[in-house]
Each structure stands twice: as structure tokens, then as C-alpha cells.
CSV table of C-alpha atoms and ligand atoms in Angstrom, one decimal:
chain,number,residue,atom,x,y,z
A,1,UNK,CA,-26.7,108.7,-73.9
A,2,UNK,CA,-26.4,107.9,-78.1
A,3,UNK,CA,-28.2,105.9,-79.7
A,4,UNK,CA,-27.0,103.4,-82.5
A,5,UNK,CA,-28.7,103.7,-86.1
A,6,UNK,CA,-30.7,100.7,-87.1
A,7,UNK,CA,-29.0,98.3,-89.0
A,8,UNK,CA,-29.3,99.9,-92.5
A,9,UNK,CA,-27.1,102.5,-91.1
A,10,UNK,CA,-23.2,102.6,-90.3
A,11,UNK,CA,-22.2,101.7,-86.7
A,12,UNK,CA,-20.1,105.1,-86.5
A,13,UNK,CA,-22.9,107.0,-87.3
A,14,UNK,CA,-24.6,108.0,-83.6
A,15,UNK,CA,-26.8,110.4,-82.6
A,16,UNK,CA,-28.1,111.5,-79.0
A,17,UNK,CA,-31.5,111.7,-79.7
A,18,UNK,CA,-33.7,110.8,-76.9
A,19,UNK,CA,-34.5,106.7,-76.9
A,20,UNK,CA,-37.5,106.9,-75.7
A,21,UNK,CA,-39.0,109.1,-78.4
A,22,UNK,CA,-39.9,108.2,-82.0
A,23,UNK,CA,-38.2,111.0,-84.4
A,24,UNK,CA,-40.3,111.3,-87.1
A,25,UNK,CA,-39.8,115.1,-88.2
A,26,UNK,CA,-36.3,115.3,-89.5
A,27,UNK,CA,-37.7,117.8,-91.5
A,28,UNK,CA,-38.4,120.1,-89.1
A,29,UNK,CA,-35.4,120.8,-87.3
A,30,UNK,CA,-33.2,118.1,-87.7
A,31,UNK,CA,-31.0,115.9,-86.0
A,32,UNK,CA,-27.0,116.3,-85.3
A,33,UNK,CA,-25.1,112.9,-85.2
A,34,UNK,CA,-22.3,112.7,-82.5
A,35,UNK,CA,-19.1,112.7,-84.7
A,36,UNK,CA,-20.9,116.2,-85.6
A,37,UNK,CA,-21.7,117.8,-82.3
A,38,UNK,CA,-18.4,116.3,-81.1
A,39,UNK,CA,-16.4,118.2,-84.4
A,40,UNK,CA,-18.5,121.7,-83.4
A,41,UNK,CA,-17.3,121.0,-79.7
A,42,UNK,CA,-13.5,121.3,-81.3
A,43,UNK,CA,-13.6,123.7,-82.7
A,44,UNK,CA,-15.8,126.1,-80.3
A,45,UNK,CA,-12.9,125.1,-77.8
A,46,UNK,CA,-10.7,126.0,-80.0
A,47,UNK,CA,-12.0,129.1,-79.8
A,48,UNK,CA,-12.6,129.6,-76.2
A,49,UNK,CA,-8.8,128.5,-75.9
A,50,UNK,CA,-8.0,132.0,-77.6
A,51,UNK,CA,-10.7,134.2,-78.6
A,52,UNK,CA,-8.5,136.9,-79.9
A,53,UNK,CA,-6.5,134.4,-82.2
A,54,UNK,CA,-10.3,133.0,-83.3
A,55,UNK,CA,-11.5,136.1,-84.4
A,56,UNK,CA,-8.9,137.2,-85.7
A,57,UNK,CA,-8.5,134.2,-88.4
A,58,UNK,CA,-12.2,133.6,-88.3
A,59,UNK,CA,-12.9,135.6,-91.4
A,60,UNK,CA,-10.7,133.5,-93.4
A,61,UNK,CA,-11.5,130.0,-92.1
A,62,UNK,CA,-15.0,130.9,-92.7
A,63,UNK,CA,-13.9,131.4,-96.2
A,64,UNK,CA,-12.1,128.2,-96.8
A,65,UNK,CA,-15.1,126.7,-95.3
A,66,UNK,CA,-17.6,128.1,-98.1
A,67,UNK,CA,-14.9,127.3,-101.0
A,68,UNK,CA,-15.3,123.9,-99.6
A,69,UNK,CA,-18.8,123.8,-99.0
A,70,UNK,CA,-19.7,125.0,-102.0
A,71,UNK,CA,-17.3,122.3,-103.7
A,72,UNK,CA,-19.6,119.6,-101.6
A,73,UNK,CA,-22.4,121.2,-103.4
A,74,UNK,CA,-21.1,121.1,-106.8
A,75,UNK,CA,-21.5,125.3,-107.1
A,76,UNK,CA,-19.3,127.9,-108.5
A,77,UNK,CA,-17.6,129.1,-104.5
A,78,UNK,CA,-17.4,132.6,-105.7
A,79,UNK,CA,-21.4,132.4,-106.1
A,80,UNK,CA,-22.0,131.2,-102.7
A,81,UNK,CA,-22.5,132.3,-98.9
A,82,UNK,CA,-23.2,130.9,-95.6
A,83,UNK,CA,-26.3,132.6,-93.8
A,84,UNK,CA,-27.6,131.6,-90.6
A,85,UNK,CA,-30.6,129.8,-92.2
A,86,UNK,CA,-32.9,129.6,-95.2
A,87,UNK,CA,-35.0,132.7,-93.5
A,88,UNK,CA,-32.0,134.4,-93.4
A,89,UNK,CA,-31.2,134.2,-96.9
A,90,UNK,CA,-34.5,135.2,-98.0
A,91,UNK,CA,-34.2,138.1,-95.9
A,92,UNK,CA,-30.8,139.3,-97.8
A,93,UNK,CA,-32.7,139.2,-101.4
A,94,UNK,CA,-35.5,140.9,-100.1
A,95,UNK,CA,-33.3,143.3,-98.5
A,96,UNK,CA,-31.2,144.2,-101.6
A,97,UNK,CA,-34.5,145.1,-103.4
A,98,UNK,CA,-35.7,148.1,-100.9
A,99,UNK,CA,-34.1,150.5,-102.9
A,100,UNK,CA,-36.0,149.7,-106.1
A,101,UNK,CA,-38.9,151.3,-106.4
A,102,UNK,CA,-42.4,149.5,-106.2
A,103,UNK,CA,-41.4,145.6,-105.5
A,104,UNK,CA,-44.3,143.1,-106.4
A,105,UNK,CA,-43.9,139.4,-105.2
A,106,UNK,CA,-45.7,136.6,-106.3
A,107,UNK,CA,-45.5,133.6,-104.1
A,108,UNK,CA,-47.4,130.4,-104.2
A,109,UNK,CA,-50.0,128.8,-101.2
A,110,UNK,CA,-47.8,125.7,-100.6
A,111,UNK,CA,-44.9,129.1,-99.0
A,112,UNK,CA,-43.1,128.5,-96.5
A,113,UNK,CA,-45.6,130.7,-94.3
A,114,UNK,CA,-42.3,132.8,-92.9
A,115,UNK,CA,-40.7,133.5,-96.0
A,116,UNK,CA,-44.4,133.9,-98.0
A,117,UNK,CA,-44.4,136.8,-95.3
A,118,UNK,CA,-41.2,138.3,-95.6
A,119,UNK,CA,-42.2,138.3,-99.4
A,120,UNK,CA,-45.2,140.1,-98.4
A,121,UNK,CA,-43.8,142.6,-95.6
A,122,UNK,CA,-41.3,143.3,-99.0
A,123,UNK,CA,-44.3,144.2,-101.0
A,124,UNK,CA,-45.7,146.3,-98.3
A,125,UNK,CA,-42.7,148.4,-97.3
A,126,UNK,CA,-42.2,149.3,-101.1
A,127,UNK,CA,-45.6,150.0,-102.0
A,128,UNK,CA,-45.5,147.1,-104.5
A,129,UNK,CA,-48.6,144.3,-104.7
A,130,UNK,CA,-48.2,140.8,-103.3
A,131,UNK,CA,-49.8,138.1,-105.0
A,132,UNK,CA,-50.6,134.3,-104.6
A,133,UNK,CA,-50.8,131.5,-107.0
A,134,UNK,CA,-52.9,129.0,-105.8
A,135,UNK,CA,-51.3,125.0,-107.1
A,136,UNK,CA,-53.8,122.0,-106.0
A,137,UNK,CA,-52.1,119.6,-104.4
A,138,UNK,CA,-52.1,117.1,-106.9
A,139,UNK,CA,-51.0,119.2,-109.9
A,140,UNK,CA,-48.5,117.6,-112.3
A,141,UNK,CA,-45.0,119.1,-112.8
A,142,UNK,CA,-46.7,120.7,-116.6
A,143,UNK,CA,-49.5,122.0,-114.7
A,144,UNK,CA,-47.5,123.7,-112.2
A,145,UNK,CA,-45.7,125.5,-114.9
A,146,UNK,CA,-48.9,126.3,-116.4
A,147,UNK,CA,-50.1,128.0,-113.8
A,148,UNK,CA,-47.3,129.8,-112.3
A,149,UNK,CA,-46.6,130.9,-115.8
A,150,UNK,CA,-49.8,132.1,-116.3
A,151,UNK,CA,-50.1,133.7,-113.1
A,152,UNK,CA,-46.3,136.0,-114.5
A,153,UNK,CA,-47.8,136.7,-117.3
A,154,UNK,CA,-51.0,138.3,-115.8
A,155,UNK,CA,-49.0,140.1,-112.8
A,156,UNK,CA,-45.9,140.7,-114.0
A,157,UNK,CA,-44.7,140.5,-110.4
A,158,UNK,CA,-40.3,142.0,-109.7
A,159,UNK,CA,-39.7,139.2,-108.4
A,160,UNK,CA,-41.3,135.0,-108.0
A,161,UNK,CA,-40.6,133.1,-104.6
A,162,UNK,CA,-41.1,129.7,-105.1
A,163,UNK,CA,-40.2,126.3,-102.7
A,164,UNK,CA,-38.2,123.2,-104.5
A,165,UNK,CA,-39.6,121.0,-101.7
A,166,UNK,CA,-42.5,122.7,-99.9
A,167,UNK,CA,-42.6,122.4,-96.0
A,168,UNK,CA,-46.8,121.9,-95.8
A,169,UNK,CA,-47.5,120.1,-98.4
A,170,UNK,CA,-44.2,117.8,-99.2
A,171,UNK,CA,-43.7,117.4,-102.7
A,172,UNK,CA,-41.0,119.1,-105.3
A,173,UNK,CA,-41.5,122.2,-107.4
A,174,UNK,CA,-40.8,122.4,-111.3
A,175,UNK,CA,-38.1,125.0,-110.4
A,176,UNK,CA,-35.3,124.9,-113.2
A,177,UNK,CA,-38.5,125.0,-115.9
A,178,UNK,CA,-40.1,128.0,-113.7
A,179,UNK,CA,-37.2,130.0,-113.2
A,180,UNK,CA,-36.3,130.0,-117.3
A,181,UNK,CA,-39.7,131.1,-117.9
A,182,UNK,CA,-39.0,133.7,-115.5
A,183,UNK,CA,-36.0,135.0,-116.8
A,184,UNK,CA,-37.8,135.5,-120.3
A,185,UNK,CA,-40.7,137.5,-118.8
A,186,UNK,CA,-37.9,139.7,-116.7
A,187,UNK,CA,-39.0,138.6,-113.2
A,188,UNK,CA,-36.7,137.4,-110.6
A,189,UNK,CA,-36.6,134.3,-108.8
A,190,UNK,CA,-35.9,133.3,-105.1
A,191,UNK,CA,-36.2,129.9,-105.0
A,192,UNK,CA,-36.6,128.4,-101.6
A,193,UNK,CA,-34.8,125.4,-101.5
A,194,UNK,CA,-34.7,124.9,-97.4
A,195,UNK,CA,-35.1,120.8,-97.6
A,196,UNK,CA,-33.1,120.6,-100.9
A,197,UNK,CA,-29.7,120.1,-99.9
A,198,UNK,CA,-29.1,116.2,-99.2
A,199,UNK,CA,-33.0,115.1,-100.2
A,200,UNK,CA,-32.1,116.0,-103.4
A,201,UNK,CA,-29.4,114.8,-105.3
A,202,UNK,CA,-28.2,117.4,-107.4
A,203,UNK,CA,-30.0,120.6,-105.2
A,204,UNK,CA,-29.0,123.6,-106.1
A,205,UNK,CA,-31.6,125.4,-108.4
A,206,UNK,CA,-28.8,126.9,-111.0
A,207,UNK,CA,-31.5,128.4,-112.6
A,208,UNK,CA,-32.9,130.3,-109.9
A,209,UNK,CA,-31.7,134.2,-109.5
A,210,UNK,CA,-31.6,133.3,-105.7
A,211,UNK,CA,-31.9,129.8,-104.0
A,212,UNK,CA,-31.1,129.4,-100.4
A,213,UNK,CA,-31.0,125.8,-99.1
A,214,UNK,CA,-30.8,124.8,-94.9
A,215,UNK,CA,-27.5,122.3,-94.0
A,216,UNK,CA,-29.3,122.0,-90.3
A,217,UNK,CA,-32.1,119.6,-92.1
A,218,UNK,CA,-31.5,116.9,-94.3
A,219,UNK,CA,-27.6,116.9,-94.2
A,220,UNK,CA,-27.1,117.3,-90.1
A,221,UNK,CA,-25.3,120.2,-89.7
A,222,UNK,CA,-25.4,122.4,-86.5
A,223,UNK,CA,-28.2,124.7,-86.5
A,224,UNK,CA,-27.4,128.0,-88.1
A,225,UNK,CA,-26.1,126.7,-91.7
A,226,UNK,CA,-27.6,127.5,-94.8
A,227,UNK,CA,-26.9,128.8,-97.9
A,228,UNK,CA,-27.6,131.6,-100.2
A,229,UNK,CA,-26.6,131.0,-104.3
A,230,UNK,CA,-26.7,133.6,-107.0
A,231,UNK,CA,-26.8,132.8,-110.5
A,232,UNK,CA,-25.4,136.4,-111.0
A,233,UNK,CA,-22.8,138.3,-109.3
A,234,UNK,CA,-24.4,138.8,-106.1
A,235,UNK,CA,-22.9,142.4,-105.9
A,236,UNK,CA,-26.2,143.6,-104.9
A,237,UNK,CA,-26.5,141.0,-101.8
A,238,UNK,CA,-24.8,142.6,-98.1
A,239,UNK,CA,-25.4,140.3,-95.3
A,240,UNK,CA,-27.8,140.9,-92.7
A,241,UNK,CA,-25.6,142.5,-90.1
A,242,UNK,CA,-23.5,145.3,-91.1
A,243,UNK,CA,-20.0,144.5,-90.2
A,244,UNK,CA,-16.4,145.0,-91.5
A,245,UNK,CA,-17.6,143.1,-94.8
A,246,UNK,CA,-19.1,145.4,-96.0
A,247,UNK,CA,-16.1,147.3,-98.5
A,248,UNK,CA,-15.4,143.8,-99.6
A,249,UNK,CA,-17.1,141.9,-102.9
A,250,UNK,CA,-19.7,139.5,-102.8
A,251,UNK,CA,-18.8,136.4,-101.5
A,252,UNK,CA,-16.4,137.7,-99.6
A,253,UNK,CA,-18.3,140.4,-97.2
A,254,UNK,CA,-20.7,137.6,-95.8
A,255,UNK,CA,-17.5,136.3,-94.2
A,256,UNK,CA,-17.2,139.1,-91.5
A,257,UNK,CA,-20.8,138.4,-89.5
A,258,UNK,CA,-19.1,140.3,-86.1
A,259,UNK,CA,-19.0,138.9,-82.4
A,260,UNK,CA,-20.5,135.4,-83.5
A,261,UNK,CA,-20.8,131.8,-83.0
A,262,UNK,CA,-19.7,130.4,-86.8
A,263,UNK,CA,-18.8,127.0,-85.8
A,264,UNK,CA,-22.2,125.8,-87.6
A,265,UNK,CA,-20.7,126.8,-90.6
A,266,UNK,CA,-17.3,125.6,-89.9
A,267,UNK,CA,-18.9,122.2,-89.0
A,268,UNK,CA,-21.3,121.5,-92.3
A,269,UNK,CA,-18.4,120.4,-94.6
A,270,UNK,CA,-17.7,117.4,-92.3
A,271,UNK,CA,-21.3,116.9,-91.3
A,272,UNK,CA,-21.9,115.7,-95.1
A,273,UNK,CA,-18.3,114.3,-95.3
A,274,UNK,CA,-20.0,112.5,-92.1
A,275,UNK,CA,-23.5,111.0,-93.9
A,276,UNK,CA,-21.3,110.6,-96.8
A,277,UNK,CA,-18.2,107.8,-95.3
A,278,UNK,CA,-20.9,106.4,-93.0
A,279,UNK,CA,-24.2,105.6,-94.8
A,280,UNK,CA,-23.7,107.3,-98.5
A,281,UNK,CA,-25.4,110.1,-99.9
A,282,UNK,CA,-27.1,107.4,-102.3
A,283,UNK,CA,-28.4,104.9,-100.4
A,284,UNK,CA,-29.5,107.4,-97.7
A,285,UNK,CA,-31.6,109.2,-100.1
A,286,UNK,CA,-32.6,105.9,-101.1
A,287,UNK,CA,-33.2,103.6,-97.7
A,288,UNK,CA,-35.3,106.5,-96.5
A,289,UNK,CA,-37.5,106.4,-99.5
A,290,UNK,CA,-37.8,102.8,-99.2
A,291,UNK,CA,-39.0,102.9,-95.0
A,292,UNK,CA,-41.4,105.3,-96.0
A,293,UNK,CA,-43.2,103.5,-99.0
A,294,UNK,CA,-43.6,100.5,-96.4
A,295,UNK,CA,-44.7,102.9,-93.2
A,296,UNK,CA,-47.1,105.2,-95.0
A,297,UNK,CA,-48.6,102.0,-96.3
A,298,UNK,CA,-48.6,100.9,-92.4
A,299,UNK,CA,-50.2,104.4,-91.2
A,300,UNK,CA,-52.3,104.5,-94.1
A,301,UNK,CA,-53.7,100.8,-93.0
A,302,UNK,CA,-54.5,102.3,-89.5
A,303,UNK,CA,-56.3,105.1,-91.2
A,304,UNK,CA,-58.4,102.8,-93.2
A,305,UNK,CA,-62.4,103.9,-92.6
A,306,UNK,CA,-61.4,107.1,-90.8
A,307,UNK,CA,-59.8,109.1,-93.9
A,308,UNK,CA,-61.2,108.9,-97.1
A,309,UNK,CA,-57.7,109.7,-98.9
A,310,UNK,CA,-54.8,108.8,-95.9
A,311,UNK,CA,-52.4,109.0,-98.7
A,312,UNK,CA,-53.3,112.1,-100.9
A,313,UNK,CA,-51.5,112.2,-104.3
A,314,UNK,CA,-49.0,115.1,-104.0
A,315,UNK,CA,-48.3,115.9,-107.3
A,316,UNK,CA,-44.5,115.3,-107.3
A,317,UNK,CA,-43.7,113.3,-104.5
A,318,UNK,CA,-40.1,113.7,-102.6
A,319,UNK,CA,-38.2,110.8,-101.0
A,320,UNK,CA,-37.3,111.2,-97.6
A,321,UNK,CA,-40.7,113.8,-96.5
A,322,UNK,CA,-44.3,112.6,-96.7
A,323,UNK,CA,-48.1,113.5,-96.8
A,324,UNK,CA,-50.5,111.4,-94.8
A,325,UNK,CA,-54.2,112.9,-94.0
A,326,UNK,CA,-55.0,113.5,-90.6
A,327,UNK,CA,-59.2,112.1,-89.5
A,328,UNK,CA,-62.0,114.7,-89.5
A,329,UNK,CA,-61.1,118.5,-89.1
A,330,UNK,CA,-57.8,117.6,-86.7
A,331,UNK,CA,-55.1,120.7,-87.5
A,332,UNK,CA,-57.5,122.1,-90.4
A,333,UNK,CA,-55.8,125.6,-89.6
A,334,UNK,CA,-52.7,126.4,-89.0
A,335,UNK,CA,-52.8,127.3,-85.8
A,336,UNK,CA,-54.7,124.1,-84.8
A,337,UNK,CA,-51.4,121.9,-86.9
A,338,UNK,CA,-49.2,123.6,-84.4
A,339,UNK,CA,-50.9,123.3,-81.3
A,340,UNK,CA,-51.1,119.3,-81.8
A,341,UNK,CA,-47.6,118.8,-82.2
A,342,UNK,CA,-46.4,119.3,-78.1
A,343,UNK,CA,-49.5,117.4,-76.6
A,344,UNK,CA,-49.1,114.6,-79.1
A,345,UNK,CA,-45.8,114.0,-78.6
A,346,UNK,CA,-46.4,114.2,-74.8
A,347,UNK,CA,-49.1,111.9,-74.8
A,348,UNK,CA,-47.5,109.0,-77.0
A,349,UNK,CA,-43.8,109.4,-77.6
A,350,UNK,CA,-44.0,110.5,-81.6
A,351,UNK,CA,-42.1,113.8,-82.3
A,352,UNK,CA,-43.9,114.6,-86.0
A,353,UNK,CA,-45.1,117.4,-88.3
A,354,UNK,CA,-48.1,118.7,-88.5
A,355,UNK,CA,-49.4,120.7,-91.3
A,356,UNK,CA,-52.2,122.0,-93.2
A,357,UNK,CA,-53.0,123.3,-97.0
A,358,UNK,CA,-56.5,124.6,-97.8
A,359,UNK,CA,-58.3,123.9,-95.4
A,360,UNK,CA,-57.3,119.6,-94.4
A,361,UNK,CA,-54.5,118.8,-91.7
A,362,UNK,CA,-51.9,116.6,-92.0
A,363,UNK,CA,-49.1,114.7,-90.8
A,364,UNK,CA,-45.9,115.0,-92.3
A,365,UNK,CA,-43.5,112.0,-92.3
A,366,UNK,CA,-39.9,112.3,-92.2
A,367,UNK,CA,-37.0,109.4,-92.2
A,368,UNK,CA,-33.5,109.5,-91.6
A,369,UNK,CA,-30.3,107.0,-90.6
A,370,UNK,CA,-31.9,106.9,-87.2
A,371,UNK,CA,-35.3,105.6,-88.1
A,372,UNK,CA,-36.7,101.9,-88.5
A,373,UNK,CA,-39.9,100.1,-89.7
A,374,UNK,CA,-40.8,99.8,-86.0
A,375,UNK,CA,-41.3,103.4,-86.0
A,376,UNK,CA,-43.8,103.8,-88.6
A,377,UNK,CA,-45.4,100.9,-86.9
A,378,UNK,CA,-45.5,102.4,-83.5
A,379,UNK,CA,-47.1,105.8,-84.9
A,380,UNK,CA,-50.4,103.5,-86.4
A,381,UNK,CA,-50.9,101.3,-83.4
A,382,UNK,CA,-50.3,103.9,-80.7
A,383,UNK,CA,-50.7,107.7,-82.5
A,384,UNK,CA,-53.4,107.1,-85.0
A,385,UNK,CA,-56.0,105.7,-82.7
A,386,UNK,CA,-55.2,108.8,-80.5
A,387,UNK,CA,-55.7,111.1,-82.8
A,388,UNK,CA,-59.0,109.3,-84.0
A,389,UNK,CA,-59.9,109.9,-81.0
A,390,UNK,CA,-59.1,113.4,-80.7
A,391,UNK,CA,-60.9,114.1,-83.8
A,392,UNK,CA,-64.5,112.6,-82.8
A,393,UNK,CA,-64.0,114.4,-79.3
A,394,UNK,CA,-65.5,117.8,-78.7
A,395,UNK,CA,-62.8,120.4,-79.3
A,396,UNK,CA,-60.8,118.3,-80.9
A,397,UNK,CA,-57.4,119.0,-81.0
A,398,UNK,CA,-56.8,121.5,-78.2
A,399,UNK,CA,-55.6,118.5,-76.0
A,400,UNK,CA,-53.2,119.1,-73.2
A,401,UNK,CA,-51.9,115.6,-72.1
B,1,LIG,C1,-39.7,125.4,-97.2
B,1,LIG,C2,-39.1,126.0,-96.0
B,1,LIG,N1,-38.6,127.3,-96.1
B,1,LIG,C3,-38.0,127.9,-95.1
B,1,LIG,C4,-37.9,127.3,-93.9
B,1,LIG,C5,-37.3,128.1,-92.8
B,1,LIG,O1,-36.1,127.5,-92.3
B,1,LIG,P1,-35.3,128.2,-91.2
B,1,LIG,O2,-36.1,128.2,-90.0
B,1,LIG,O3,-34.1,127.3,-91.0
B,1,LIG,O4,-35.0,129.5,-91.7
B,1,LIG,C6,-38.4,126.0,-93.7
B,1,LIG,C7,-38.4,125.4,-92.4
B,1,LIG,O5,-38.8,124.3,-92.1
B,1,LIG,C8,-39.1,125.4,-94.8
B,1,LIG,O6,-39.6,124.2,-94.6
């Protein structure tokens, strides 16, 4: 079954997202229109028509794909790969600095917990120091430079790992700024730009040593496309899996990945070609921002007397992802975020984020061509009450519904 988009939204654009389910975590995972799915069906029968033929051309279609890609993305192709997603990329700059010596990361506490780790596990394995800079929520873009720029200064770390749009705490990084005052103190920069591509307008962080950006959020690709950008040559990057790229130059060597499914790749070009023809870049960007000043103000209404601060001040707010502070001590940890997310949507029908930063849980708002007013709406008459009550309950939060 598809479902149409509301009526801000092109008729051609579809998706087969379930109808009786709000979707309010684009963010998150994503969502892959028809005309999408239906292009990566093509071409994986293409492939299954003649696997020999496939592989054998693969390498070079998955090159014409990144030249066009990275044309889409207004970066220099010979600077840019595909990896399987933004972890991934991480994963190939930490990588390419084992054989340095002592490697000491900084990273902030809005991380990406997964890549903050990798960061970490990088520190670790080369008997370098890992430290944290700790940004309150609410700092202003200045502060932010203050303090990350303090925070070089004093550790001198090899290399700074910083988000554009952070995952727990939604709101956009300084990064450009950052990364220049990186480059004068000699420390490198991975820049983890997984929810840039599409939220932003312009998203790649030229300025960065490394960025890495996910096409399986914003923009709709299949799951499995990302990108890794480096503001040098990228001679010292090899992809993850050692395969017959490896005696080519950078780009060129991530195009051999072995036995694999690429048609994620092979599909992103069209997937924003897609967005693109059928709503526009613009008012996408746009439209989303606008349906979620109107349904935080909705949620935040339902919140009124049970959260002090339902709409906490983020610093540098991003369009199409929000903040909105969960009642009492509901997903305070990690752990307890996570565990709300299946029996919440279980129990009501509202597929969301939940996250948490120092110590307060929250949800996390997405919109996209698929949502509506109605969904916002839904989520403060039928999920906030829950939740109230979850958070007055004994054990709070460890619901099963
Ligand atoms: C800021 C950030 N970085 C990295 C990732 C990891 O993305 P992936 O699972 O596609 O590697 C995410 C995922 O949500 C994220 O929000």
C-alpha cells in the first residue's frame, strides 16, 4: 500500500510508509519514496539478470555515480566517495590514522554516541588521550567557538570530531569557523555531518579535513549511502574492505567494495533528482520548518504544567529536526531514551526519537513531504498524556504495551 503526501507535497511523490503510523523520526532512519525503491528495484534486476556483466561494469558505474553525486552536492568529484553510511566514513579517517603514533581525539557531549566511540576506541588502540568538550545546550554559535577553541588550545588533541547537526540534541554546529581555527592550531577535523545533506542547503563542511554526510536521512536514499569528503587529497583514506581498489588513487579505490549490494549508491542521484522535480529542495527545507514551528507550539501546549521548559532553547536551531522536553525523569539516560521508543510506538501509533543530553530526556521531532499538521496534533492529544503518565508511574518508562 502507498500513501499520498499531504497536500504541500507533489502527487508523484509516494511513499509506502505504514498509514496507520505517525512518522515523526525522519531523522532517524529515514524514509524511501516509491519512485525511489521502484529505481533500486531496476537496477538490482538489472543485476540479477547478469551478475557477471554487473560486476563486471560495477566499478565504473559506481564511479559515474559519485562524479554525479558529488555534482548534486556542489563538491570537487575527485574529493569524494560513497561509504555505506556516516559510521562508515568515520571509520576510514580513524583508520588512516593507526599508523601515526599516539592519536588524541577531542570530541564534544552533543557526539553522535557511535562515532564519539569510534573516536575513543582510536584514542585507545594508539595509546593517545580522548577528551570531551562539554557545550550547554543553549550556547550561541561565538560561544561554541569559544569553547571548542579553548578546549584545542589546552589539549592539543591530532585530531577534533565534531557534528554540523547533532543527533541528541538537534541544533547546528559553528563548523566552517571551528575547523579554520583548527587548521591554525594543526589539529584535524572530522566533521560529522550525518543529517547535513538535504536539511542544509549548502552541506558540505569545505572546511573540514573530513566530513561524512548520510543520503539514507534527509534526502531519501536507500539505506547504505553516505559520503566521505576531503578537503585534501585523500591519498591517505583506503576503504574499509580491502578489495581490488586498493593500487588505485583516492577516489577511485572506494569504487571496488567486492561481492556487494551498491544499488544504494547507484540510486541517491535520482533519489534527490526525485525530492528535487517533485516538492523542491527549497520549499522542502522550508515547508518542514514551517509544520514544525506550528506542531512544537501544539506539543508544547500539551506540555503546559508538566515541563517547566517543553521547548528548550537549542542554541542554533535546525529546520526540519526538533527539541521538545520530555515530563519528569522519562528517558533521562540513554538507555532509558531507547527503551521508550518500541513500547511508545506500540502503545499509540507515533514512530519518534528519543533522546537525552546531561542528564533530561527528550523527544526529537522530525518532518518530511509525508507529514501534516494533524500529526503533530495527534502526538499532544494521544502521546503526551501517555507519557505523562508514564512519568508519574512507578518505574516509569520501562513500559511494555
Ligand atoms: C550525528 C550522527 N552521526 C552519525 C550517525 C550514524 O549514522 P549511520 O547509522 O547511518 O552510520 C547518526 C545517526 O543517526 C547521527 O545522527
Amino acid at each position: 500500500m502507498t500513501i499520498s503526501s499531504p497536500g504541500w507535497s507533489d502527487p508523484q511523490l509516494r511513499w509506502t510508509l505504514d498509514p496507520c503510523v505517525r512518522h515523526l523520526n525522519h531523522g532517524s532512519f529515514g524514509a524511501v519514496p516509491v519512485a525511489v525503491q521502484a529505481e533500486q528495484n531496476r537496477l538490482r534486476a538489472i543485476a540479477d539478470w547478469n551478475p557477471v556483466r554487473w560486476f563486471a561494469t560495477l566499478a565504473a558505474r559506481i564511479g559515474d555515480t559519485r562524479e554525479e553525486m558529488a555534482e548534486l552536492l556542489a563538491v570537487d568529484p575527485g574529493r569524494m566517495v560513497f561509504v555505506l553510511n556516516a559510521s562508515a566514513g568515520a571509520s576510514v579517517v580513524y583508520q588512516s590514522l593507526m599508523d601515526r603514533g599516539p592519536v588524541s581525539v577531542l570530541t564534544t557531549n552533543h557526539g553522535y554516541g557511535a562515532v564519539t566511540m569510534g573516536a575513543e576506541r582510536l584514542a585507545e588502540r594508539t595509546g593517545g588521550r580522548a577528551g570531551v568538550v562539554d557545550i550547554p545546550l543553549n550556547a550561541t554559535e561565538d560561544e561554541v567557538i569559544g569553547l571548542v577553541g579553548e578546549a584545542m588550545r589546552a589539549q592539543r588533541p591530532t585530531l577534533l570530531v565534531i557534528d554540523q547537526v547533532t543527533s541528541a540534541t538537534a541544533r547546528a554546529f559553528p563548523v566552517d569557523e571551528i575547523c579554520r581555527e583548527a587548521r591554525s592550531l594543526g589539529v584535524l577535523t572530522l566533521v560529522d555531518g550525518a543529517h547535513a545533506p538535504g536539511v542544509l542547503p549548502d552541506p558540505i563542511c569545505r572546511e573540514a579535513d573530513y566530513w561524512v554526510g548520510n543520503l539514507h536521512k534527509f534526502a531519501s536514499a536507500p539505506r547504505g549511502a553516505a559520503v566521505l569528503v576531503a578537503r585534501g587529497s585523500g591519498q591517505e583514506l583506503f576503504p574499509l574492505i580491502d578489495s581490488w581498489g586498493s593500487p588505485h588513487p583516492f577516489p577511485q579505490r572506494f569504487d571496488h567494495g567486492g561481492t556487494f549490494d551498491a544499488t544504494p549508491w547507484l540510486t541517491a542521484p535520482f533519489a534527490w533528482r526525485h525530492l528535487g522535480e517533485t516538492v523542491g529542495w527549497e520549499r522542502l527545507r522550508a515547508t518542514s520548518a514551517a509544520l514544525l514551528d506550528e506542531g512544537c507550539a501544539v506539543v508544547a501546549k500539551s506540555l503546559e504544567g508538566l515541563v517547566a521548559d517543553p521547548l528548550p532553547d537549542v542554541g542554533q536551531p535546525v529546520g526540519p529536526l526538533r527539541l521538545v522536553g520530555l515530563p519528569g525523569t522519562l528517558g533521562a539516560t540513554h538507555a532509558g531514551a531507547d527503551a521508550l521508543r518500541v513500547p511508545f510506538s506500540d502503545a499509540t501509533g507515533i514512530a519518534i526519537a528519543f533522546t537525552n543530553f546531561e542528564g533530561r530526556g527528550f523527544l526529537r521531532l522530525s518532518a518530511h513531504a509525508y507529514n501534516s499538521n494533524h500529526d503533530y496534533q495527534y502526538l499532544a492529544t494521544v502521546g503526551i498524556p501517555l507519557l505523562h503518565r508514564w512519568s508519574i508511574e512507578p518505574g516509569g518508562g520501562t513500559h511494555q504495551a
